[in-house]
Short mmCIF file of C-alpha atoms and ligand atoms in Angstrom, two decimals:
data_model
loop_
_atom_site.label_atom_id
_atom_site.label_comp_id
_atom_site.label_asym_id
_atom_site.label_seq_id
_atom_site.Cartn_x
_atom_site.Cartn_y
_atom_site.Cartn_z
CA UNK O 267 -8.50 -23.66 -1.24
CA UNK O 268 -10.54 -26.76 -0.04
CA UNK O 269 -12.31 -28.90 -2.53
CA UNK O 270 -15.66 -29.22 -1.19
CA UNK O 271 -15.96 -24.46 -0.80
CA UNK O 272 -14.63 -25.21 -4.95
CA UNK O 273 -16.95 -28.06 -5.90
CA UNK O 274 -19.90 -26.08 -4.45
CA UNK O 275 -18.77 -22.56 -6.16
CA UNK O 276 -18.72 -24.32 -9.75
CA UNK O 277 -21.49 -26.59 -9.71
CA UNK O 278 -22.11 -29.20 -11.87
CA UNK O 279 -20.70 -28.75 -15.35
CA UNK O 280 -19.55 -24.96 -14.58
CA UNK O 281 -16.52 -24.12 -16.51
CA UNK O 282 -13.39 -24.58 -14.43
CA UNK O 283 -12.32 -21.47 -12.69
CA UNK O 284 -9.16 -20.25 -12.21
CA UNK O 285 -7.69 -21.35 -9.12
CA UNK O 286 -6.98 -17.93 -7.60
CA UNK O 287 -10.32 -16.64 -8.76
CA UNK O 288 -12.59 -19.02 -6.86
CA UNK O 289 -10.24 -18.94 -3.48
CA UNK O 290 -11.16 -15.01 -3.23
CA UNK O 291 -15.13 -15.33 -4.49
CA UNK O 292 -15.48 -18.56 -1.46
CA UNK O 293 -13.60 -16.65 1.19
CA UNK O 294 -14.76 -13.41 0.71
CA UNK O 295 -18.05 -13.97 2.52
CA UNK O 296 -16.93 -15.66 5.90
CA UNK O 297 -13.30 -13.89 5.80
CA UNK O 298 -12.21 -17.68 6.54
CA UNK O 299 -9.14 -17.89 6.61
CA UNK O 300 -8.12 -14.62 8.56
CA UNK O 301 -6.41 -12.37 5.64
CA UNK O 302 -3.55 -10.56 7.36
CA UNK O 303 -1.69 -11.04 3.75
CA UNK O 304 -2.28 -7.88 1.84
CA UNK O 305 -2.44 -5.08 4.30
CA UNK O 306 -5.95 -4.42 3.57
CA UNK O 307 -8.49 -3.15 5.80
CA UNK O 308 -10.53 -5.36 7.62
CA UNK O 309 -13.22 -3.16 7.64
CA UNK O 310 -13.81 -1.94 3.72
CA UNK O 311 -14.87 1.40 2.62
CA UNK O 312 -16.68 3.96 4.82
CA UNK O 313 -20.56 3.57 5.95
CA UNK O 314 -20.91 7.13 4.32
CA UNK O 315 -18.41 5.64 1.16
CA UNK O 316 -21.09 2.87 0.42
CA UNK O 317 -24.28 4.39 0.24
CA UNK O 318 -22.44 6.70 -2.65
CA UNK O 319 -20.86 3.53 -4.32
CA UNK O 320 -24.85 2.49 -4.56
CA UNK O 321 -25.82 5.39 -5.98
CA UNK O 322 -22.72 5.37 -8.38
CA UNK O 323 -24.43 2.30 -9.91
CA UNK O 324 -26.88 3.77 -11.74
CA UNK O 325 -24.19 6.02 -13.21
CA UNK O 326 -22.01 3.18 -14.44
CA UNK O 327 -23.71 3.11 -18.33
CA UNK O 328 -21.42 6.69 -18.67
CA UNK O 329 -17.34 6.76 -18.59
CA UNK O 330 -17.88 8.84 -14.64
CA UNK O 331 -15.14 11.99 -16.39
CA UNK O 332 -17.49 14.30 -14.31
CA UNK O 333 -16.76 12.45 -11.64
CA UNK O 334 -13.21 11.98 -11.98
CA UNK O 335 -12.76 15.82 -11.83
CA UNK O 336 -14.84 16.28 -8.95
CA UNK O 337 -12.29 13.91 -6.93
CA UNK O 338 -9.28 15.88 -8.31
CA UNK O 339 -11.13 19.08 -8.00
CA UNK O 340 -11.91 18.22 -3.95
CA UNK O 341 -8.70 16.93 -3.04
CA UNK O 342 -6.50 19.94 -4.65
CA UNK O 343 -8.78 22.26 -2.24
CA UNK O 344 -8.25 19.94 0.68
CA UNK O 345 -4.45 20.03 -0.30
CA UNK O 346 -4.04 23.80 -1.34
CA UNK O 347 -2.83 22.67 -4.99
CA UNK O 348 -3.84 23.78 -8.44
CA UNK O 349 -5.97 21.22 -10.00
CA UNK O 350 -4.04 20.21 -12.72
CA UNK O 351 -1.33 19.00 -9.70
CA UNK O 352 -3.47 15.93 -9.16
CA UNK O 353 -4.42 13.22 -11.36
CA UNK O 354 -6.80 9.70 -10.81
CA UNK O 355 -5.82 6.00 -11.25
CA UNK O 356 -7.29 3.19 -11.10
CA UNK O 357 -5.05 2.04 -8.22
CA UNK O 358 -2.03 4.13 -7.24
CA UNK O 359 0.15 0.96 -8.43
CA UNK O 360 -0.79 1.73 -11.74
CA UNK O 361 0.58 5.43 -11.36
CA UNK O 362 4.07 3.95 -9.73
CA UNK O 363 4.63 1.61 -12.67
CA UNK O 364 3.85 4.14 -15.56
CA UNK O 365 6.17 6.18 -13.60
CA UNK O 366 8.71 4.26 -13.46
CA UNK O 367 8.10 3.42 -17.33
CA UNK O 368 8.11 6.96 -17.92
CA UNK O 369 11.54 7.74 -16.21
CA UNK O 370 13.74 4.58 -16.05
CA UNK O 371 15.60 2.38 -18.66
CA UNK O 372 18.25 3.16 -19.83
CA UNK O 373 18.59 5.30 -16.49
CA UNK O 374 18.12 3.20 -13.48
CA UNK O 375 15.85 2.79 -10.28
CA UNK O 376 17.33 3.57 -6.83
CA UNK O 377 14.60 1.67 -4.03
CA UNK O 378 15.44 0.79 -0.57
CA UNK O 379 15.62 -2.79 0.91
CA UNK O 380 12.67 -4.32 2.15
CA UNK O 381 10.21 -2.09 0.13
CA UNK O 382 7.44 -2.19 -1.59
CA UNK O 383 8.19 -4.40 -4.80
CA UNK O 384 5.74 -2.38 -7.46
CA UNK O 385 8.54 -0.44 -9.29
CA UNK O 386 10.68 -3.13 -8.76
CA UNK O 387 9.09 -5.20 -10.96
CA UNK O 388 7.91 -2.69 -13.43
CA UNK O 389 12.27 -1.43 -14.13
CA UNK O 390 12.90 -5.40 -15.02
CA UNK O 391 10.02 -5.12 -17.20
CA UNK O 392 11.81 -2.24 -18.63
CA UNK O 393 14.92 -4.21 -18.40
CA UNK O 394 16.49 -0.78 -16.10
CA UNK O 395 19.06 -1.78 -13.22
CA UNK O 396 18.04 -1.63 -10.11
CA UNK O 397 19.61 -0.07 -7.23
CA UNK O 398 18.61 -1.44 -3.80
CA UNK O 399 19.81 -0.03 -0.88
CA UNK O 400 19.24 -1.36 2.43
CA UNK O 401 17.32 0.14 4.99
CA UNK O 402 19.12 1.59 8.16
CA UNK O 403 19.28 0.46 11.07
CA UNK O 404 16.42 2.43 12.31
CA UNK O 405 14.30 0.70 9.56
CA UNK O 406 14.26 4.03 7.96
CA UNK O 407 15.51 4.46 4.08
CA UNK O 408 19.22 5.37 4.07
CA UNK O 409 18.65 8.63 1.71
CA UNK O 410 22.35 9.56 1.49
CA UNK O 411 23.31 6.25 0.48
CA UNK O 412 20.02 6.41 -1.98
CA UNK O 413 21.60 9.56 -3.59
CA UNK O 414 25.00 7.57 -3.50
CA UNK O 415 23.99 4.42 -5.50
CA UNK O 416 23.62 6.40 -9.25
CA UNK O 417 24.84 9.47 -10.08
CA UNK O 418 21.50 10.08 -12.47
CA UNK O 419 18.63 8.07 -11.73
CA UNK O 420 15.85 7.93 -13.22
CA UNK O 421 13.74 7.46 -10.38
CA UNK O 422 14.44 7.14 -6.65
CA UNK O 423 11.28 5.26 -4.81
CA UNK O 424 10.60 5.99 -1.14
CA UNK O 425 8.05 4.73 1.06
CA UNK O 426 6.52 6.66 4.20
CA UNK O 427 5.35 4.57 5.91
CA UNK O 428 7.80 2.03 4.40
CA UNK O 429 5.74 -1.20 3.30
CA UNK O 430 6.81 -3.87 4.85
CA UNK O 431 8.34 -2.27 7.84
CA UNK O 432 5.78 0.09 8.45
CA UNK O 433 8.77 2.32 9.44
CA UNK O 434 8.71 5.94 8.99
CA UNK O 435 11.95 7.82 7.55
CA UNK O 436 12.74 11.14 9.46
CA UNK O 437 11.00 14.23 7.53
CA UNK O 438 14.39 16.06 7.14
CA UNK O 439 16.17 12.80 5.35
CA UNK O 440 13.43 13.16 2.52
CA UNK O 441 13.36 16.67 2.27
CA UNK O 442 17.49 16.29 2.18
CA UNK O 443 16.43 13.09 -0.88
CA UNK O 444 13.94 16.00 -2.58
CA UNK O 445 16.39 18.43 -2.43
CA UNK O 446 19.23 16.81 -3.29
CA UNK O 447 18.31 14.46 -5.98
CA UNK O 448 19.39 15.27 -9.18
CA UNK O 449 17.59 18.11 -11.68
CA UNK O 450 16.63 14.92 -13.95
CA UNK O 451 15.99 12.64 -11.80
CA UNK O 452 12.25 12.19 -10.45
CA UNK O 453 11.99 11.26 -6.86
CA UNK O 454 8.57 9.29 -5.91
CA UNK O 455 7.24 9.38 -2.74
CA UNK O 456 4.86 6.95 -1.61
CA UNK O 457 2.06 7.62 0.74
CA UNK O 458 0.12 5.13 0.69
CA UNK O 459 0.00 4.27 4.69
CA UNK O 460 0.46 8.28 5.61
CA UNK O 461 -2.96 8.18 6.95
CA UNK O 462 -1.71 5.82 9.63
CA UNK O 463 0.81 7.45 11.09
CA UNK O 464 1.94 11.32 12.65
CA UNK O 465 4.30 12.00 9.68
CA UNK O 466 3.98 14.79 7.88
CA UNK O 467 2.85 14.72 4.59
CA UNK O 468 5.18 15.69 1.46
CA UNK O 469 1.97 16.69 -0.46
CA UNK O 470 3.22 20.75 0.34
CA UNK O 471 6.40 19.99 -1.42
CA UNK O 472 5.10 19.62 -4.64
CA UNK O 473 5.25 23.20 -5.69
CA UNK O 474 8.44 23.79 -5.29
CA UNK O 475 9.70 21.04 -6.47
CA UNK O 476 9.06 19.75 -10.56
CA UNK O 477 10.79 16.64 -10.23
CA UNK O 478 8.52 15.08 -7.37
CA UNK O 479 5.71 13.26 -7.58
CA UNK O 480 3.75 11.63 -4.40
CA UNK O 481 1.42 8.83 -4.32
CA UNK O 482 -1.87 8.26 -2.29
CA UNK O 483 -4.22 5.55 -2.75
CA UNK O 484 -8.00 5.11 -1.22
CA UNK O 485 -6.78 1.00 -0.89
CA UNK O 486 -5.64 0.79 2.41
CA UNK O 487 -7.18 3.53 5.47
CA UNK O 488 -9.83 4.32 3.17
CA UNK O 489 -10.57 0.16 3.09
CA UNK O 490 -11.44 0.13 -0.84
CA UNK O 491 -8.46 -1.81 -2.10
CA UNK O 492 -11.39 -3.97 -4.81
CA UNK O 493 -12.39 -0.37 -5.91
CA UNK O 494 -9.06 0.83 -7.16
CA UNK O 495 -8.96 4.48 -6.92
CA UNK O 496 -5.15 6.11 -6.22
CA UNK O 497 -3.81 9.53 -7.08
CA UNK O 498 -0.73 10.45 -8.04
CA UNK O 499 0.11 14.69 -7.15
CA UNK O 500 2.79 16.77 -9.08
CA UNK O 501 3.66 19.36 -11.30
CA UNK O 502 1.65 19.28 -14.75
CA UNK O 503 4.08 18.38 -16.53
CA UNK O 504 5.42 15.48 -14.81
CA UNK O 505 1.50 13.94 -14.89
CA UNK O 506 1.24 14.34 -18.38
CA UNK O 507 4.37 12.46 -18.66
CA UNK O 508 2.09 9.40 -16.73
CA UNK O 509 -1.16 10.71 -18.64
CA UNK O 510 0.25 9.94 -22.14
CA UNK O 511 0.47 6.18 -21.16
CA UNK O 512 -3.30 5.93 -20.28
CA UNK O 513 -4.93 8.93 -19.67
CA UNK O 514 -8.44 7.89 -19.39
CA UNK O 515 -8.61 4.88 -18.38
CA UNK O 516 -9.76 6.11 -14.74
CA UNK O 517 -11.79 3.96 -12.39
CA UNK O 518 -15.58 3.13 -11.94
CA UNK O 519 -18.13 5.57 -11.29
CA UNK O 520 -19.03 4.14 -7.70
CA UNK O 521 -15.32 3.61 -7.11
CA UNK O 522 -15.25 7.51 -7.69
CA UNK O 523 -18.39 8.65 -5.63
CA UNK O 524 -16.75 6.11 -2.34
CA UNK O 525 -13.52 7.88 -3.43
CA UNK O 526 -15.25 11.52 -2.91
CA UNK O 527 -17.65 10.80 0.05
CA UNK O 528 -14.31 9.09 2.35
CA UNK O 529 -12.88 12.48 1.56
CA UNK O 530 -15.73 14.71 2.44
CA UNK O 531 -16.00 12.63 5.57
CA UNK O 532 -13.86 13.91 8.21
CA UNK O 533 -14.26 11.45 10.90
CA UNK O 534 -12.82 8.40 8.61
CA UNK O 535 -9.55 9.52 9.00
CA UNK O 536 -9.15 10.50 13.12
CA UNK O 537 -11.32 7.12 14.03
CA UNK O 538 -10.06 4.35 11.67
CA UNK O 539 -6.18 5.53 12.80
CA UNK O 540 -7.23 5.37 16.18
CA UNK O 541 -8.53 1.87 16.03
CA UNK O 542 -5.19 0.43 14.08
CA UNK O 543 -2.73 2.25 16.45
CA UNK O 544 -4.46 0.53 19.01
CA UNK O 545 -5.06 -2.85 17.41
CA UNK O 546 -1.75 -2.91 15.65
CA UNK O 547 0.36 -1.93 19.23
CA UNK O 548 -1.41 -4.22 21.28
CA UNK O 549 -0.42 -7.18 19.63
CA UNK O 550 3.09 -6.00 18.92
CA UNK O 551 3.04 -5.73 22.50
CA UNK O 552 1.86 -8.76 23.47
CA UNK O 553 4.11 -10.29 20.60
CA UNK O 554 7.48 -7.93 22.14
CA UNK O 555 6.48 -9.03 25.79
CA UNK O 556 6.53 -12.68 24.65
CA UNK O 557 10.46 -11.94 23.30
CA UNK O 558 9.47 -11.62 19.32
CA UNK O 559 10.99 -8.64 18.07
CA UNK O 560 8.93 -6.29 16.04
CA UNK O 561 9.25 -3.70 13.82
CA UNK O 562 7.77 -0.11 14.82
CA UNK O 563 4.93 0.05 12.96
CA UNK O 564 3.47 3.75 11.66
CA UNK O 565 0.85 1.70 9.53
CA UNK O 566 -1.55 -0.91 9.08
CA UNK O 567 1.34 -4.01 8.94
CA UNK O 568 4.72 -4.70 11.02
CA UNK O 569 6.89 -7.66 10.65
CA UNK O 570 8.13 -10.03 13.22
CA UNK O 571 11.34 -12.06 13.25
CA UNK O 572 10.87 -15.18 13.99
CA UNK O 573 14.26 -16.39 14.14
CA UNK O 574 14.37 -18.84 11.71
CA UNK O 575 13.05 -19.03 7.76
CA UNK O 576 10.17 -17.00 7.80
CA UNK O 577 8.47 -19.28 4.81
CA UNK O 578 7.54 -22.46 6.97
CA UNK O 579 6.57 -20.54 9.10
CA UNK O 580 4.17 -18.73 6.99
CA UNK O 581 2.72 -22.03 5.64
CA UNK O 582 2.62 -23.19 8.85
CA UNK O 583 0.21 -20.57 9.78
CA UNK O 584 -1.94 -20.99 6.41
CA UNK O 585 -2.33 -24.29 7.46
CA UNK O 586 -4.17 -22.38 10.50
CA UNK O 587 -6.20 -20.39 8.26
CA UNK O 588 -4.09 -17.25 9.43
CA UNK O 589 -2.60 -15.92 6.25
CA UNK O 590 0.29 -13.36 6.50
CA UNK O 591 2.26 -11.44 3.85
CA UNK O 592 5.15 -13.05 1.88
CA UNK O 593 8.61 -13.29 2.76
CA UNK O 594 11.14 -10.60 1.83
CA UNK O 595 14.19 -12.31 0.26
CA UNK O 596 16.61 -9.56 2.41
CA UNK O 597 14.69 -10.46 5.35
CA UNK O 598 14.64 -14.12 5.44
CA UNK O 599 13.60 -14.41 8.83
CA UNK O 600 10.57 -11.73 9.34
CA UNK O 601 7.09 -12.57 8.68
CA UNK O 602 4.78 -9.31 8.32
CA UNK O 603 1.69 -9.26 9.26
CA UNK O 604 -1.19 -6.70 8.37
CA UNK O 605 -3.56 -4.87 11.14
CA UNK O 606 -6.89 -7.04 11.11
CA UNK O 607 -10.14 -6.71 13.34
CA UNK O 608 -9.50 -6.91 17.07
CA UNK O 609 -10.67 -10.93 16.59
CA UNK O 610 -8.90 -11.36 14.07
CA UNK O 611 -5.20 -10.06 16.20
CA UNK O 612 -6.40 -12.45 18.89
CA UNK O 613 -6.56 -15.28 16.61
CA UNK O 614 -3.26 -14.38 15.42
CA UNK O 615 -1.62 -14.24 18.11
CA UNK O 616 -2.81 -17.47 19.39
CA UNK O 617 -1.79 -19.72 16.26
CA UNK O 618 1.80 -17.80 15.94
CA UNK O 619 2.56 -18.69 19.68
CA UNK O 620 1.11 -22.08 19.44
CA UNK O 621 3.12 -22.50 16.06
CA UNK O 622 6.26 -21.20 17.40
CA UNK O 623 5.98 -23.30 19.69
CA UNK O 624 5.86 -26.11 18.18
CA UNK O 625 8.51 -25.49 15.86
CA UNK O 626 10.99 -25.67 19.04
N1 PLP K 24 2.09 1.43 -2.74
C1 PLP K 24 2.32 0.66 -1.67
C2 PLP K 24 3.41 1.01 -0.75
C3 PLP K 24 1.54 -0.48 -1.43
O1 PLP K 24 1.80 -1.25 -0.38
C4 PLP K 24 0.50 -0.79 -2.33
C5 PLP K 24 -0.34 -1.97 -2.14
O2 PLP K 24 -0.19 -2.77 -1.28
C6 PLP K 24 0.30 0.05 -3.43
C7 PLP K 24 1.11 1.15 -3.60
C8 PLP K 24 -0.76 -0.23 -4.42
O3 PLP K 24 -1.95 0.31 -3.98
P1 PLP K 24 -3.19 0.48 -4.94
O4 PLP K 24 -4.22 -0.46 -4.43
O5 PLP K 24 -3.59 1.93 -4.79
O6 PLP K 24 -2.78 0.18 -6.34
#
């Protein structure tokens, strides 16, 4: 955050801001620094997603319920479920954490290691031991270890594609996890990056199995991560065990129109994938032809070890105005780095090897 972009945001005699509220509202218009932090989309929501956000405003004096069951109703046709398989969030974090409220502590949570740190933090809020297993050597989650770690878990977490690896996990290792897992235990399965890669989706599962419940969120492919739309798809009776923590408390009405219209438009999908898989391999490339190893990446991040503590060098880079994701305490020596515009890769790339470099 420089002084002057804060001094000129508050104006004379403005209240003072929070800190972290006025570096988003300066940087936000410029995208200065280069945010490869968050593994958000470069882009944002859909052409066809924003002219129904606008027209969503006008809506936005009525809680959008209407709404809300359109977006369940579409996606359980797209899907081939029943609609009461599918519920809205506002943000598919929020349906991981009541989740895990609903089914851990006393019994525990089984994760791998590096993962995505959501139900992490929501078990020690819940004061529930954690299990953390790490991942294999593949980068994929180690599922028979996962199933090893607690006889009766509350809740076993997997990631596909794994965030921060971007790693997938073979199909038949979480079908073994779904199958396996025990009758009281509820297995989550998050998909949050699926639209990235080839893997097939554990969406069909559902019906056959009551215990699991799979995540998708508009935030990252979709590009509305500000909007906060996610959905969480099970049996009824495992989403009224989320529902009866907040059941409608969904998001905005133009949240839920751009939510609808990325849905209805098939071309989002096939041509935003396209253009990461591209932007995201050429770098690694570049990065793996230089020597840096990298993980392979199924979504819109991949880490890089940089062969020494990963945290200089990411303030090394901030000091660049190239801002990467934080460091994974397992992984002390990988940086990872989400899938920006093709500009944006370049820039990168230029300030990591220069950085590197200089670091000896
Ligand atoms: N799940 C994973 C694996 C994520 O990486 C994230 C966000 O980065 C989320 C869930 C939260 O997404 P949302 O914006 O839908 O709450």
């Amino acid at each position: 955050m420089d002084g002057l972009s804060r001094r000129h945001l508050m104006g004379l005699g403005a209240a003072l801001p929070l800190l972290s509220q006025v570096s988003w509202a300066v940087s936000a218009p410029t995208d200065t620094p280069i945010r490869l932090n968050y593994n958000e989309s470069p882009i944002g929501p859909s052409a066809t997603a924003r002219v129904a956000m606008q027209e969503g405003i006008a809506g936005c004096g009525r809680y959008p319920y209407p709404l809300q069951y359109q977006l369940v109703e579409v996606f359980a046709r797209q899907q081939g479920l029943a609609g009461d398989q599918v519920q809205v969030f506002c943000g598919s974090k929020l349906a991981l954490q009541y989740a895990v409220h609903a089914f851990t502590g006393p019994a525990s949570l089984v994760v791998a290691e590096p993962s995505y740190e959501g139900p992490v933090e929501a078990a020690q809020a819940r004061r529930a031991t954690v299990h953390a297993v790490p991942l294999d050597a593949r980068h994929a989650h180690d599922v028979d270890a996962m199933l090893a770690a607690d006889e009766a878990p509350g809740l076993i977490y997997l990631c596909n594609p794994n965030n921060p690896t971007g790693t997938l996990t073979p199909t038949a290792a979480i079908e073994r996890l779904i199958a396996k897992a025990p009758s009281n235990t509820v297995v989550v399965v998050d998909e949050a990056y699926i639209h990235f890669s080839e893997a097939p989706s554990c969406i069909r599962l559902v019906k056959h199995h009551p215990n699991l419940l799979v995540l998708r969120t508009f935030s990252k492919l979709y590009g509305m991560a500000g909007a906060r739309v996610g959905l969480a798809i099970g049996q009824a009776p495992l989403l009224q065990a989320l529902e009866a923590f907040d059941g409608y408390n969904v998001a905005a009405e133009p949240s839920l129109r751009g939510a609808l219209a990325s849905l209805q438009d098939a071309a989002v999908v096939p041509q935003r994938k396209r253009t990461n898989q591209h932007l995201r391999d050429a770098t690694v490339g570049r990065l793996a032809g230089a020597g840096w190893r990298c993980t392979a990446s199924q979504a819109n991040c991949f880490m890089v070890d940089v062969r020494r503590p990963a945290a200089p060098v990411v303030a090394a880079l901030a000091s660049e105005q190239v801002l990467v994701g934080r460091v994974w305490p397992s992984w002390p020596t990988w940086i990872r780095v989400s899938v920006g515009d093709d500009a944006q890769m370049r820039r990168f790339e230029e300030v990591f090897f220069r950085v590197l470099q200089g670091m000896g």
